[in-house]
């Protein structure tokens, strides 16, 4: 499974109405820690972990970033059943990313 790019138009269908947990990566292209985390997220997504990983560019989707109170990036938000259940801000190791979703 690959990382899906999310925008305001597909957020509800792909994140809030997903039948599997979703790890939403709020990021920006100019953010060094975001770029450092991207290969770890791609590796997790390639392993078909039983949850969906999506990417949300805060520069392009500032309404979503504001709605979910994302003030620092990278910001990982876990959604289950349409509700936020976990969050992490800043660069974290791959095993901590997996724990965030599974924990």
N, CA, C and O of each residue as an XYZ file, in Angstrom:
412
protein
N       0.848     -1.174      0.000
C       0.000      0.000      0.000
C       0.897      1.241      0.000
O       1.934      1.269      0.661
N       0.489      2.249     -0.738
C       1.284      3.476     -0.774
C       0.602      4.574      0.044
O      -0.541      4.432      0.479
N       1.320      5.646      0.234
C       0.786      6.775      0.985
C      -0.095      7.605      0.059
O       0.333      8.007     -1.023
N      -1.313      7.857      0.486
C      -2.268      8.621     -0.312
C      -2.203     10.097      0.060
O      -2.147     10.451      1.237
N      -2.210     10.956     -0.962
C      -2.270     12.395     -0.743
C      -3.719     12.774     -0.449
O      -4.633     12.394     -1.180
N      -3.912     13.520      0.619
C      -5.265     13.878      1.058
C      -5.474     15.381      0.913
O      -4.573     16.186      1.148
N      -6.698     15.727      0.517
C      -7.090     17.126      0.448
C      -8.476     17.271      1.074
O      -9.083     16.287      1.498
N      -8.957     18.484      1.127
C     -10.271     18.747      1.736
C     -11.366     17.925      1.052
O     -12.316     17.492      1.703
N     -11.234     17.711     -0.255
C     -12.250     16.991     -1.016
C     -12.360     15.512     -0.701
O     -13.456     14.955     -0.762
N     -11.249     14.856     -0.363
C     -11.307     13.413     -0.101
C     -11.047     13.051      1.364
O     -11.007     11.869      1.704
N     -10.871     14.037      2.225
C     -10.559     13.783      3.630
C     -11.649     12.964      4.324
O     -11.349     11.980      5.001
N     -12.886     13.359      4.161
C     -13.973     12.657      4.853
C     -14.049     11.193      4.419
O     -14.122     10.297      5.259
N     -14.032     10.955      3.116
C     -14.154      9.585      2.615
C     -12.954      8.717      2.975
O     -13.118      7.566      3.379
N     -11.746      9.264      2.830
C     -10.531      8.463      3.016
C     -10.051      8.369      4.462
O      -9.368      7.411      4.822
N     -10.396      9.345      5.290
C      -9.917      9.358      6.672
C     -11.060      9.103      7.657
O     -11.038      8.124      8.403
N     -12.043      9.978      7.654
C     -13.105      9.875      8.654
C     -14.000      8.654      8.456
O     -14.491      8.087      9.432
N     -14.218      8.245      7.216
C     -15.101      7.103      6.947
C     -14.337      5.829      6.608
O     -14.924      4.870      6.106
N     -13.045      5.810      6.874
C     -12.224      4.634      6.591
C     -12.625      3.479      7.504
O     -12.920      3.679      8.682
N     -12.632      2.273      6.948
C     -12.959      1.097      7.764
C     -11.731      0.516      8.464
O     -11.837     -0.478      9.182
N     -10.576      1.128      8.258
C      -9.349      0.748      8.969
C      -8.781      2.004      9.627
O      -9.087      3.114      9.192
N      -7.962      1.851     10.663
C      -7.334      3.022     11.276
C      -6.519      3.805     10.242
O      -6.001      3.231      9.284
N      -6.414      5.107     10.443
C      -5.680      5.974      9.517
C      -4.624      6.769     10.287
O      -4.913      7.375     11.319
N      -3.408      6.756      9.769
C      -2.323      7.587     10.290
C      -2.176      8.752      9.319
O      -1.726      8.571      8.188
N      -2.554      9.941      9.761
C      -2.477     11.148      8.929
C      -1.198     11.902      9.254
O      -0.966     12.298     10.397
N      -0.373     12.096      8.233
C       0.884     12.818      8.368
C       0.675     14.241      7.862
O       0.614     14.469      6.654
N       0.565     15.205      8.789
C       0.484     16.615      8.427
C       1.918     17.106      8.258
O       2.715     17.028      9.193
N       2.251     17.613      7.069
C       3.633     17.944      6.758
C       3.710     19.109      5.776
O       2.685     19.657      5.370
N       4.931     19.482      5.398
C       5.181     20.488      4.369
C       6.490     20.142      3.672
O       7.405     19.591      4.285
N       6.570     20.469      2.398
C       7.758     20.153      1.611
C       9.023     20.829      2.095
O      10.115     20.296      1.899
N       8.904     21.986      2.720
C      10.068     22.733      3.190
C      10.564     22.278      4.561
O      11.590     22.763      5.038
N       9.848     21.353      5.196
C      10.143     20.923      6.571
C      11.154     19.766      6.571
O      10.857     18.670      6.096
N      12.353     20.029      7.112
C      13.395     19.002      7.162
C      12.988     17.751      7.924
O      13.152     16.650      7.399
N      12.460     17.872      9.151
C      12.026     16.683      9.877
C      10.916     15.907      9.146
O      10.846     14.682      9.242
N      10.054     16.625      8.420
C       8.997     15.951      7.640
C       9.637     15.102      6.544
O       9.239     13.958      6.322
N      10.631     15.670      5.862
C      11.325     14.929      4.795
C      12.079     13.730      5.384
O      12.172     12.683      4.744
N      12.610     13.879      6.585
C      13.327     12.776      7.236
C      12.379     11.648      7.626
O      12.772     10.482      7.616
N      11.145     11.978      7.966
C      10.183     10.961      8.392
C       9.535     10.239      7.202
O       9.074      9.106      7.341
N       9.502     10.889      6.046
C       8.803     10.322      4.897
C       9.265      8.907      4.514
O       8.409      8.056      4.273
N      10.579      8.610      4.446
C      10.982      7.238      4.106
C      10.501      6.197      5.123
O      10.191      5.065      4.754
N      10.440      6.577      6.389
C       9.946      5.645      7.414
C       8.461      5.369      7.198
O       8.017      4.228      7.326
N       7.700      6.398      6.874
C       6.267      6.224      6.611
C       6.047      5.377      5.364
O       5.159      4.525      5.339
N       6.860      5.610      4.323
C       6.749      4.818      3.094
C       7.066      3.350      3.355
O       6.413      2.461      2.808
N       8.071      3.100      4.194
C       8.434      1.728      4.535
C       7.303      1.039      5.305
O       6.983     -0.121      5.042
N       6.706      1.754      6.248
C       5.573      1.195      6.994
C       4.393      0.919      6.056
O       3.760     -0.133      6.144
N       4.104      1.855      5.170
C       2.980      1.687      4.243
C       3.205      0.503      3.315
O       2.260     -0.221      3.002
N       4.438      0.293      2.870
C       4.761     -0.815      1.966
C       4.570     -2.167      2.647
O       4.355     -3.177      1.978
N       4.648     -2.186      3.975
C       4.489     -3.433      4.718
C       3.043     -3.819      4.955
O       2.781     -4.789      5.667
N       2.088     -3.087      4.377
C       0.657     -3.354      4.557
C       0.322     -3.619      6.020
O      -0.059     -4.733      6.379
N       0.463     -2.611      6.857
C       0.351     -2.802      8.305
C      -1.056     -2.993      8.867
O      -1.199     -3.201     10.072
N      -2.093     -2.932      8.043
C      -3.448     -3.055      8.583
C      -4.063     -1.704      8.910
O      -5.161     -1.626      9.460
N      -3.349     -0.649      8.570
C      -3.884      0.701      8.691
C      -3.433      1.495      7.473
O      -2.482      1.117      6.789
N      -4.110      2.572      7.215
C      -3.836      3.419      6.062
C      -2.966      4.592      6.505
O      -3.176      5.163      7.576
N      -1.984      4.947      5.671
C      -1.154      6.113      5.929
C      -1.444      7.148      4.850
O      -1.373      6.856      3.656
N      -1.773      8.363      5.288
C      -2.082      9.434      4.351
C      -1.211     10.650      4.647
O      -0.728     10.829      5.765
N      -1.022     11.475      3.629
C      -0.192     12.667      3.744
C      -1.038     13.902      3.464
O      -1.802     13.941      2.500
N      -0.890     14.917      4.328
C      -1.626     16.165      4.174
C      -0.626     17.313      4.220
O      -0.006     17.567      5.253
N      -0.475     18.004      3.095
C       0.423     19.149      3.003
C      -0.275     20.360      3.617
O      -1.286     20.829      3.096
N       0.267     20.864      4.723
C      -0.411     21.951      5.435
C      -0.413     23.263      4.649
O      -1.261     24.121      4.894
N       0.514     23.431      3.717
C       0.521     24.645      2.906
C      -0.635     24.635      1.906
O      -1.228     25.676      1.621
N      -0.947     23.463      1.383
C      -2.034     23.333      0.417
C      -3.384     23.120      1.107
O      -4.422     23.499      0.565
N      -3.372     22.528      2.277
C      -4.613     22.195      2.994
C      -4.629     22.875      4.364
O      -4.764     22.218      5.397
N      -4.490     24.192      4.353
C      -4.427     24.924      5.614
C      -5.728     24.841      6.414
O      -5.705     24.946      7.640
N      -6.864     24.653      5.731
C      -8.137     24.512      6.454
C      -8.142     23.245      7.301
O      -8.607     23.264      8.441
N      -7.630     22.140      6.753
C      -7.562     20.892      7.526
C      -6.592     21.042      8.693
O      -6.870     20.582      9.800
N      -5.456     21.685      8.441
C      -4.478     21.887      9.518
C      -5.085     22.724     10.634
O      -4.871     22.440     11.813
N      -5.832     23.741     10.273
C      -6.463     24.586     11.279
C      -7.559     23.826     12.020
O      -7.669     23.921     13.242
N      -8.366     23.073     11.277
C      -9.466     22.323     11.888
C      -8.959     21.323     12.920
O      -9.591     21.115     13.956
N      -7.813     20.705     12.633
C      -7.256     19.702     13.554
C      -6.151     20.275     14.440
O      -5.374     19.531     15.039
N      -6.090     21.605     14.516
C      -5.196     22.315     15.426
C      -3.741     21.866     15.305
O      -3.061     21.627     16.303
N      -3.283     21.757     14.058
C      -1.890     21.407     13.793
C      -1.091     22.702     13.796
O      -1.220     23.524     12.890
N      -0.265     22.875     14.821
C       0.514     24.105     14.936
C       2.006     23.868     14.748
O       2.757     24.823     14.550
N       2.449     22.620     14.807
C       3.844     22.245     14.578
C       3.869     20.989     13.733
O       2.986     20.137     13.836
N       4.897     20.880     12.888
C       5.020     19.702     12.033
C       6.421     19.126     12.164
O       7.339     19.845     12.561
N       6.613     17.857     11.844
C       5.576     16.918     11.426
C       4.620     16.591     12.575
O       5.008     16.523     13.741
N       3.373     16.395     12.200
C       2.339     16.044     13.170
C       1.619     14.803     12.658
O       1.004     14.829     11.592
N       1.696     13.733     13.409
C       1.015     12.494     13.067
C      -0.245     12.382     13.913
O      -0.194     12.472     15.140
N      -1.377     12.185     13.242
C      -2.657     12.067     13.935
C      -3.278     10.727     13.544
O      -3.390     10.412     12.359
N      -3.679      9.947     14.535
C      -4.301      8.651     14.301
C      -5.813      8.796     14.438
O      -6.323      9.315     15.431
N      -6.515      8.321     13.407
C      -7.973      8.327     13.407
C      -8.481      6.899     13.405
O      -8.001      6.065     12.638
N      -9.446      6.616     14.258
C     -10.131      5.317     14.275
C     -11.620      5.611     14.376
O     -12.055      6.341     15.267
N     -12.394      5.047     13.472
C     -13.831      5.273     13.489
C     -14.199      6.739     13.333
O     -15.210      7.190     13.871
N     -13.379      7.485     12.596
C     -13.671      8.882     12.342
C     -13.265      9.837     13.452
O     -13.495     11.041     13.343
N     -12.663      9.317     14.520
C     -12.278     10.153     15.657
C     -10.762     10.124     15.861
O     -10.116      9.100     15.633
N     -10.204     11.250     16.292
C      -8.788     11.284     16.641
C      -8.583     10.505     17.930
O      -9.271     10.743     18.923
N      -7.628      9.567     17.913
C      -7.365      8.760     19.099
C      -5.932      8.907     19.620
O      -5.638      8.516     20.749
N      -5.042      9.472     18.795
C      -3.655      9.615     19.222
C      -2.985     10.674     18.354
O      -3.434     10.960     17.243
N      -1.897     11.257     18.879
C      -1.194     12.314     18.152
C       0.253     12.361     18.614
O       0.559     12.096     19.777
N       1.137     12.702     17.685
C       2.546     12.903     18.002
C       3.053     14.077     17.167
O       2.736     14.186     15.983
N       3.837     14.950     17.788
C       4.402     16.096     17.090
C       5.918     15.978     17.123
O       6.510     15.722     18.171
N       6.539     16.167     15.960
C       7.994     16.097     15.858
C       8.456     14.788     15.250
O       7.678     13.850     15.077
N       9.728     14.748     14.932
C      10.345     13.573     14.323
C      10.466     12.457     15.354
O      11.020     12.659     16.435
N       9.948     11.283     15.017
C      10.043     10.117     15.904
C      10.530      8.921     15.093
O      10.367      8.909     13.873
N      11.126      7.909     15.737
C      11.616      6.737     15.017
C      10.475      5.856     14.489
O       9.330      5.954     14.932
N      10.825      5.002     13.536
C       9.823      4.159     12.874
C       9.044      3.300     13.843
O       7.826      3.186     13.700
N       9.689      2.689     14.823
C       8.962      1.840     15.761
C       7.989      2.654     16.600
O       6.935      2.144     16.981
N       8.313      3.900     16.895
C       7.402      4.759     17.649
C       6.192      5.154     16.801
O       5.092      5.338     17.323
N       6.408      5.284     15.480
C       5.286      5.576     14.577
C       4.310      4.411     14.601
O       3.103      4.611     14.736
N       4.824      3.200     14.473
C       3.965      2.009     14.499
C       3.248      1.892     15.835
O       2.059      1.573     15.869
N       3.941      2.141     16.923
C       3.341      2.077     18.258
C       2.217      3.105     18.416
O       1.226      2.854     19.102
N       2.379      4.247     17.781
C       1.379      5.313     17.852
C       0.026      4.814     17.331
O      -1.023      5.115     17.902
N       0.072      4.052     16.246
C      -1.155      3.558     15.630
C      -1.677      2.326     16.374
O      -2.875      2.199     16.628
N      -0.775      1.441     16.710
C      -1.173      0.157     17.288
C      -1.455      0.253     18.785
O      -2.147     -0.596     19.346
N      -0.918      1.286     19.427
C      -1.026      1.404     20.874
C      -2.289      1.973     21.390
O      -2.457      2.106     22.603
